[in-house]
Tab-separated table of C-alpha atoms in Angstrom:
chain	number	residue	atom	x	y	z
A	19	ASP	CA	-110.325	-158.211	-32.172
A	20	ALA	CA	-109.640	-161.835	-32.536
A	21	GLY	CA	-112.497	-164.043	-31.079
A	22	ILE	CA	-110.790	-165.607	-27.994
A	23	THR	CA	-112.650	-166.230	-24.749
A	24	GLN	CA	-110.977	-167.113	-21.627
A	25	SER	CA	-112.869	-168.585	-18.633
A	26	PRO	CA	-112.985	-168.089	-15.741
A	27	ARG	CA	-111.477	-164.698	-15.733
A	28	HIS	CA	-110.626	-164.784	-11.937
A	29	LYS	CA	-110.430	-167.768	-9.707
A	30	VAL	CA	-109.330	-168.330	-6.301
A	31	THR	CA	-108.650	-171.816	-4.956
A	32	GLU	CA	-106.624	-173.862	-2.368
A	33	THR	CA	-103.434	-175.776	-2.717
A	34	GLY	CA	-104.099	-179.325	-3.665
A	35	THR	CA	-107.306	-178.769	-5.658
A	36	PRO	CA	-107.441	-179.583	-9.515
A	37	VAL	CA	-108.054	-176.445	-11.800
A	38	THR	CA	-109.007	-176.133	-15.247
A	39	LEU	CA	-109.027	-173.155	-17.370
A	40	ARG	CA	-110.596	-172.893	-20.663
A	41	CYS	CA	-109.813	-171.156	-23.967
A	42	HIS	CA	-112.410	-171.002	-26.694
A	43	GLN	CA	-111.716	-169.363	-30.109
A	44	THR	CA	-114.079	-168.618	-33.123
A	45	GLU	CA	-111.272	-168.200	-35.641
A	46	ASN	CA	-110.673	-171.621	-36.625
A	47	HIS	CA	-106.830	-171.174	-36.084
A	48	ARG	CA	-104.808	-174.226	-35.921
A	49	TYR	CA	-102.333	-173.091	-33.269
A	50	MET	CA	-103.312	-172.591	-29.576
A	51	TYR	CA	-100.904	-171.635	-26.816
A	52	TRP	CA	-101.063	-171.189	-23.080
A	53	TYR	CA	-98.686	-168.747	-21.186
A	54	ARG	CA	-98.338	-167.460	-17.839
A	55	GLN	CA	-97.308	-164.055	-16.776
A	56	ASP	CA	-95.258	-163.396	-13.837
A	57	PRO	CA	-93.387	-160.195	-12.618
A	58	GLY	CA	-89.997	-160.074	-14.148
A	59	HIS	CA	-90.645	-162.949	-16.415
A	60	GLY	CA	-92.655	-161.751	-19.322
A	61	LEU	CA	-94.767	-164.321	-20.770
A	62	ARG	CA	-93.639	-167.847	-20.731
A	63	LEU	CA	-95.090	-170.807	-22.614
A	64	ILE	CA	-96.590	-173.622	-20.921
A	65	HIS	CA	-97.962	-175.751	-23.582
A	66	TYR	CA	-99.214	-175.361	-27.024
A	67	SER	CA	-101.201	-177.278	-29.749
A	68	TYR	CA	-100.720	-177.603	-33.292
A	69	GLY	CA	-103.964	-179.402	-34.107
A	70	VAL	CA	-106.844	-181.451	-32.565
A	71	LYS	CA	-105.180	-183.835	-30.162
A	72	ASP	CA	-101.691	-182.645	-31.052
A	73	THR	CA	-100.095	-180.984	-28.270
A	74	ASP	CA	-96.565	-180.462	-26.961
A	75	LYS	CA	-94.707	-178.746	-23.926
A	76	GLY	CA	-93.374	-175.332	-23.498
A	77	GLU	CA	-90.627	-173.974	-21.508
A	78	VAL	CA	-92.588	-174.310	-18.136
A	79	SER	CA	-94.948	-177.222	-18.538
A	80	ASP	CA	-94.180	-179.124	-15.094
A	81	GLY	CA	-97.482	-179.318	-13.152
A	82	TYR	CA	-99.646	-178.523	-16.029
A	83	SER	CA	-101.572	-180.657	-18.546
A	84	VAL	CA	-103.616	-179.651	-21.702
A	85	SER	CA	-106.183	-181.025	-24.074
A	86	ARG	CA	-107.639	-180.285	-27.241
A	87	SER	CA	-110.672	-182.345	-28.387
A	88	LYS	CA	-111.938	-179.558	-30.597
A	89	THR	CA	-110.341	-176.950	-32.843
A	90	GLU	CA	-112.074	-174.187	-30.900
A	91	ASP	CA	-111.291	-175.370	-27.335
A	92	PHE	CA	-107.995	-175.544	-25.560
A	93	LEU	CA	-108.060	-176.693	-21.876
A	94	LEU	CA	-105.211	-176.260	-19.257
A	95	THR	CA	-105.378	-178.306	-16.216
A	96	LEU	CA	-103.468	-177.936	-12.941
A	97	GLU	CA	-103.930	-181.456	-11.483
A	98	SER	CA	-102.837	-180.404	-8.012
A	99	ALA	CA	-102.512	-176.768	-7.724
A	100	THR	CA	-99.533	-175.183	-5.695
A	101	SER	CA	-99.062	-171.494	-4.659
A	102	SER	CA	-96.232	-171.348	-7.216
A	103	GLN	CA	-98.864	-171.497	-9.960
A	104	THR	CA	-100.513	-168.272	-8.769
A	105	SER	CA	-100.217	-166.347	-11.946
A	106	VAL	CA	-102.010	-164.605	-14.782
A	107	TYR	CA	-102.791	-167.121	-17.571
A	108	PHE	CA	-103.269	-166.220	-21.182
A	109	CYS	CA	-104.232	-167.905	-24.071
A	110	ALA	CA	-103.269	-167.092	-27.773
A	111	ILE	CA	-104.084	-168.309	-31.293
A	112	SER	CA	-102.379	-168.022	-34.522
A	113	THR	CA	-102.396	-169.435	-38.074
A	114	GLY	CA	-98.757	-170.720	-37.685
A	115	GLN	CA	-95.055	-169.880	-38.308
A	116	ARG	CA	-94.195	-166.134	-38.856
A	117	GLN	CA	-97.517	-165.127	-37.986
A	118	PRO	CA	-98.471	-162.992	-34.749
A	119	GLN	CA	-100.507	-164.697	-31.995
A	120	HIS	CA	-103.581	-162.970	-30.855
A	121	PHE	CA	-104.348	-163.220	-27.117
A	122	GLY	CA	-107.341	-163.395	-24.882
A	123	ASP	CA	-107.824	-161.187	-21.928
A	124	GLY	CA	-106.416	-163.666	-19.405
A	125	THR	CA	-107.375	-165.637	-16.244
A	126	ARG	CA	-106.157	-164.349	-12.896
A	127	LEU	CA	-105.582	-167.350	-10.688
A	128	SER	CA	-104.846	-167.232	-7.085
A	129	ILE	CA	-103.828	-170.401	-4.981
A	130	LEU	CA	-103.860	-170.057	-1.410
B	21	ASP	CA	-81.372	-168.466	-19.657
B	22	GLN	CA	-83.251	-165.471	-20.912
B	23	GLN	CA	-82.953	-165.501	-24.703
B	24	VAL	CA	-84.791	-162.232	-25.127
B	25	LYS	CA	-84.031	-159.544	-22.911
B	26	GLN	CA	-85.551	-155.999	-22.232
B	27	ASN	CA	-83.062	-154.332	-19.859
B	28	SER	CA	-85.065	-151.238	-19.263
B	29	PRO	CA	-88.075	-152.088	-16.793
B	30	SER	CA	-89.556	-148.719	-17.368
B	31	LEU	CA	-89.273	-145.651	-19.666
B	32	SER	CA	-90.963	-142.062	-19.147
B	33	VAL	CA	-91.392	-139.513	-22.108
B	34	GLN	CA	-93.024	-136.309	-22.803
B	35	GLU	CA	-96.094	-136.379	-25.142
B	36	GLY	CA	-95.268	-135.690	-28.650
B	37	ARG	CA	-91.594	-136.818	-28.152
B	38	ILE	CA	-90.235	-140.083	-29.410
B	39	SER	CA	-90.224	-143.305	-27.327
B	40	ILE	CA	-87.479	-145.786	-28.004
B	41	LEU	CA	-87.850	-149.189	-26.396
B	42	ASN	CA	-84.888	-151.735	-26.726
B	43	CYS	CA	-84.756	-155.584	-26.995
B	44	ASP	CA	-81.732	-157.891	-27.151
B	45	TYR	CA	-81.671	-161.532	-28.007
B	46	THR	CA	-78.969	-164.307	-27.862
B	47	ASN	CA	-80.222	-166.869	-30.139
B	48	SER	CA	-78.937	-166.244	-33.836
B	49	MET	CA	-81.587	-168.694	-35.120
B	50	PHE	CA	-84.536	-166.236	-34.343
B	51	ASP	CA	-85.726	-165.061	-37.773
B	52	TYR	CA	-89.083	-163.353	-36.797
B	53	PHE	CA	-89.750	-160.568	-34.355
B	54	LEU	CA	-92.747	-158.924	-32.803
B	55	TRP	CA	-93.788	-156.125	-30.356
B	56	TYR	CA	-96.820	-156.332	-28.315
B	57	LYS	CA	-98.637	-153.727	-26.238
B	58	LYS	CA	-100.283	-154.672	-23.010
B	59	TYR	CA	-102.720	-152.595	-20.829
B	60	PRO	CA	-103.726	-153.684	-17.395
B	61	ALA	CA	-106.425	-156.438	-17.152
B	62	GLU	CA	-106.139	-157.050	-20.899
B	63	GLY	CA	-104.333	-159.511	-23.134
B	64	PRO	CA	-101.257	-158.341	-25.144
B	65	THR	CA	-102.240	-156.881	-28.383
B	66	PHE	CA	-100.010	-157.250	-31.528
B	67	LEU	CA	-98.389	-153.996	-32.820
B	68	ILE	CA	-95.671	-154.592	-35.308
B	69	SER	CA	-93.408	-157.477	-36.545
B	70	ILE	CA	-90.229	-157.716	-38.688
B	71	SER	CA	-88.620	-160.537	-40.529
B	72	SER	CA	-84.942	-161.034	-40.409
B	73	ILE	CA	-84.604	-160.297	-44.006
B	74	LYS	CA	-85.605	-156.708	-43.409
B	75	ASP	CA	-83.932	-154.145	-41.078
B	76	LYS	CA	-86.653	-151.754	-40.662
B	77	ASN	CA	-90.646	-151.894	-40.740
B	78	GLU	CA	-93.042	-149.168	-40.175
B	79	ASP	CA	-96.823	-148.906	-39.523
B	80	GLY	CA	-98.101	-145.408	-38.807
B	81	ARG	CA	-96.462	-144.118	-35.603
B	82	PHE	CA	-94.594	-147.231	-34.954
B	83	THR	CA	-91.274	-148.461	-36.561
B	84	VAL	CA	-89.244	-151.384	-35.687
B	85	PHE	CA	-85.683	-151.619	-36.398
B	86	LEU	CA	-83.603	-154.858	-36.418
B	87	ASN	CA	-79.788	-154.951	-36.114
B	88	LYS	CA	-78.844	-158.658	-36.775
B	89	SER	CA	-75.107	-158.220	-36.159
B	90	ALA	CA	-75.852	-156.854	-32.740
B	91	LYS	CA	-78.869	-158.999	-32.063
B	92	HIS	CA	-80.803	-155.880	-31.182
B	93	LEU	CA	-84.090	-154.599	-32.092
B	94	SER	CA	-86.017	-151.483	-31.270
B	95	LEU	CA	-89.275	-149.954	-31.260
B	96	HIS	CA	-89.790	-146.295	-32.137
B	97	ILE	CA	-92.972	-144.441	-31.494
B	98	VAL	CA	-93.236	-141.058	-32.848
B	99	PRO	CA	-94.973	-138.946	-31.729
B	100	SER	CA	-95.742	-140.549	-28.334
B	101	GLN	CA	-99.184	-140.166	-26.942
B	102	PRO	CA	-100.690	-140.677	-23.561
B	103	GLY	CA	-102.739	-143.612	-24.748
B	104	ASP	CA	-99.453	-145.326	-25.558
B	105	SER	CA	-98.910	-145.623	-21.859
B	106	ALA	CA	-98.717	-149.504	-21.483
B	107	VAL	CA	-96.211	-152.538	-20.947
B	108	TYR	CA	-94.349	-153.430	-24.204
B	109	PHE	CA	-93.132	-156.849	-24.687
B	110	CYS	CA	-90.841	-157.801	-27.538
B	111	ALA	CA	-91.021	-161.363	-28.858
B	112	ALA	CA	-88.956	-163.708	-30.915
B	113	SER	CA	-89.296	-167.067	-32.881
B	114	PHE	CA	-87.507	-169.142	-35.400
B	115	ALA	CA	-88.593	-171.786	-37.912
B	116	SER	CA	-88.587	-175.050	-36.172
B	117	GLY	CA	-91.267	-177.495	-36.652
B	118	ASN	CA	-93.603	-174.871	-37.893
B	119	THR	CA	-95.180	-174.296	-34.450
B	120	GLY	CA	-95.102	-170.407	-34.145
B	121	LYS	CA	-93.626	-170.700	-30.677
B	122	LEU	CA	-92.531	-167.153	-29.420
B	123	ILE	CA	-90.062	-166.162	-26.695
B	124	PHE	CA	-90.894	-163.017	-24.956
B	125	GLY	CA	-88.791	-160.549	-23.128
B	126	GLN	CA	-89.564	-159.260	-19.654
B	127	GLY	CA	-91.391	-156.215	-20.866
B	128	THR	CA	-90.814	-152.411	-20.513
B	129	THR	CA	-93.384	-150.159	-18.964
B	130	LEU	CA	-93.915	-146.886	-20.906
B	131	GLN	CA	-95.236	-143.843	-19.498
B	132	VAL	CA	-96.206	-140.947	-21.742
B	133	LYS	CA	-96.742	-137.750	-19.707
B	134	PRO	CA	-99.150	-134.933	-21.142
């Protein structure tokens, strides 16, 4: 299995609080991605990174920010959490174009 | 606008029979397609992929077929086993900025009955 660790695995928080999810990889892959999975929508890309300090938006980026200061870590931040951001969040890594992405086990986030 | 669609939310088959999961796409620029399997409380696991220059790719019990003219791909599992029971996602990407971004379908839940 690809060395991807997501933390925390579960989190419950209140509306309006900041939340940061961490993705850590030991594979030294260049590309890292954050997705959310919701019923009826599959996985939707939030943000991705193509190198240290190089990030870009995905299809559902509103309300989220990311940072990548080291190759191995990719952080997803919800500045002010809303109930619509209750979801399961997955991090993925890959070596690039036309290569499969490998996923972490997810973070289940509940915002009350 | 859903560019990748899996129109069957669920599929049930008998152990030993063939499972066929389908996926349709709308963007003709897609040139790389993948299938993932997902068990509850785990991340998706890569199964098999196919490039648009091919129409078939096999890996053991899993075969993916690509019909570019119909913008359709399918995953065949033969023979199906109870351990194959999971949610299956198809995904697609195209060469744009070399980012490797994937667009996923909604998923199909496969149940293989013993």
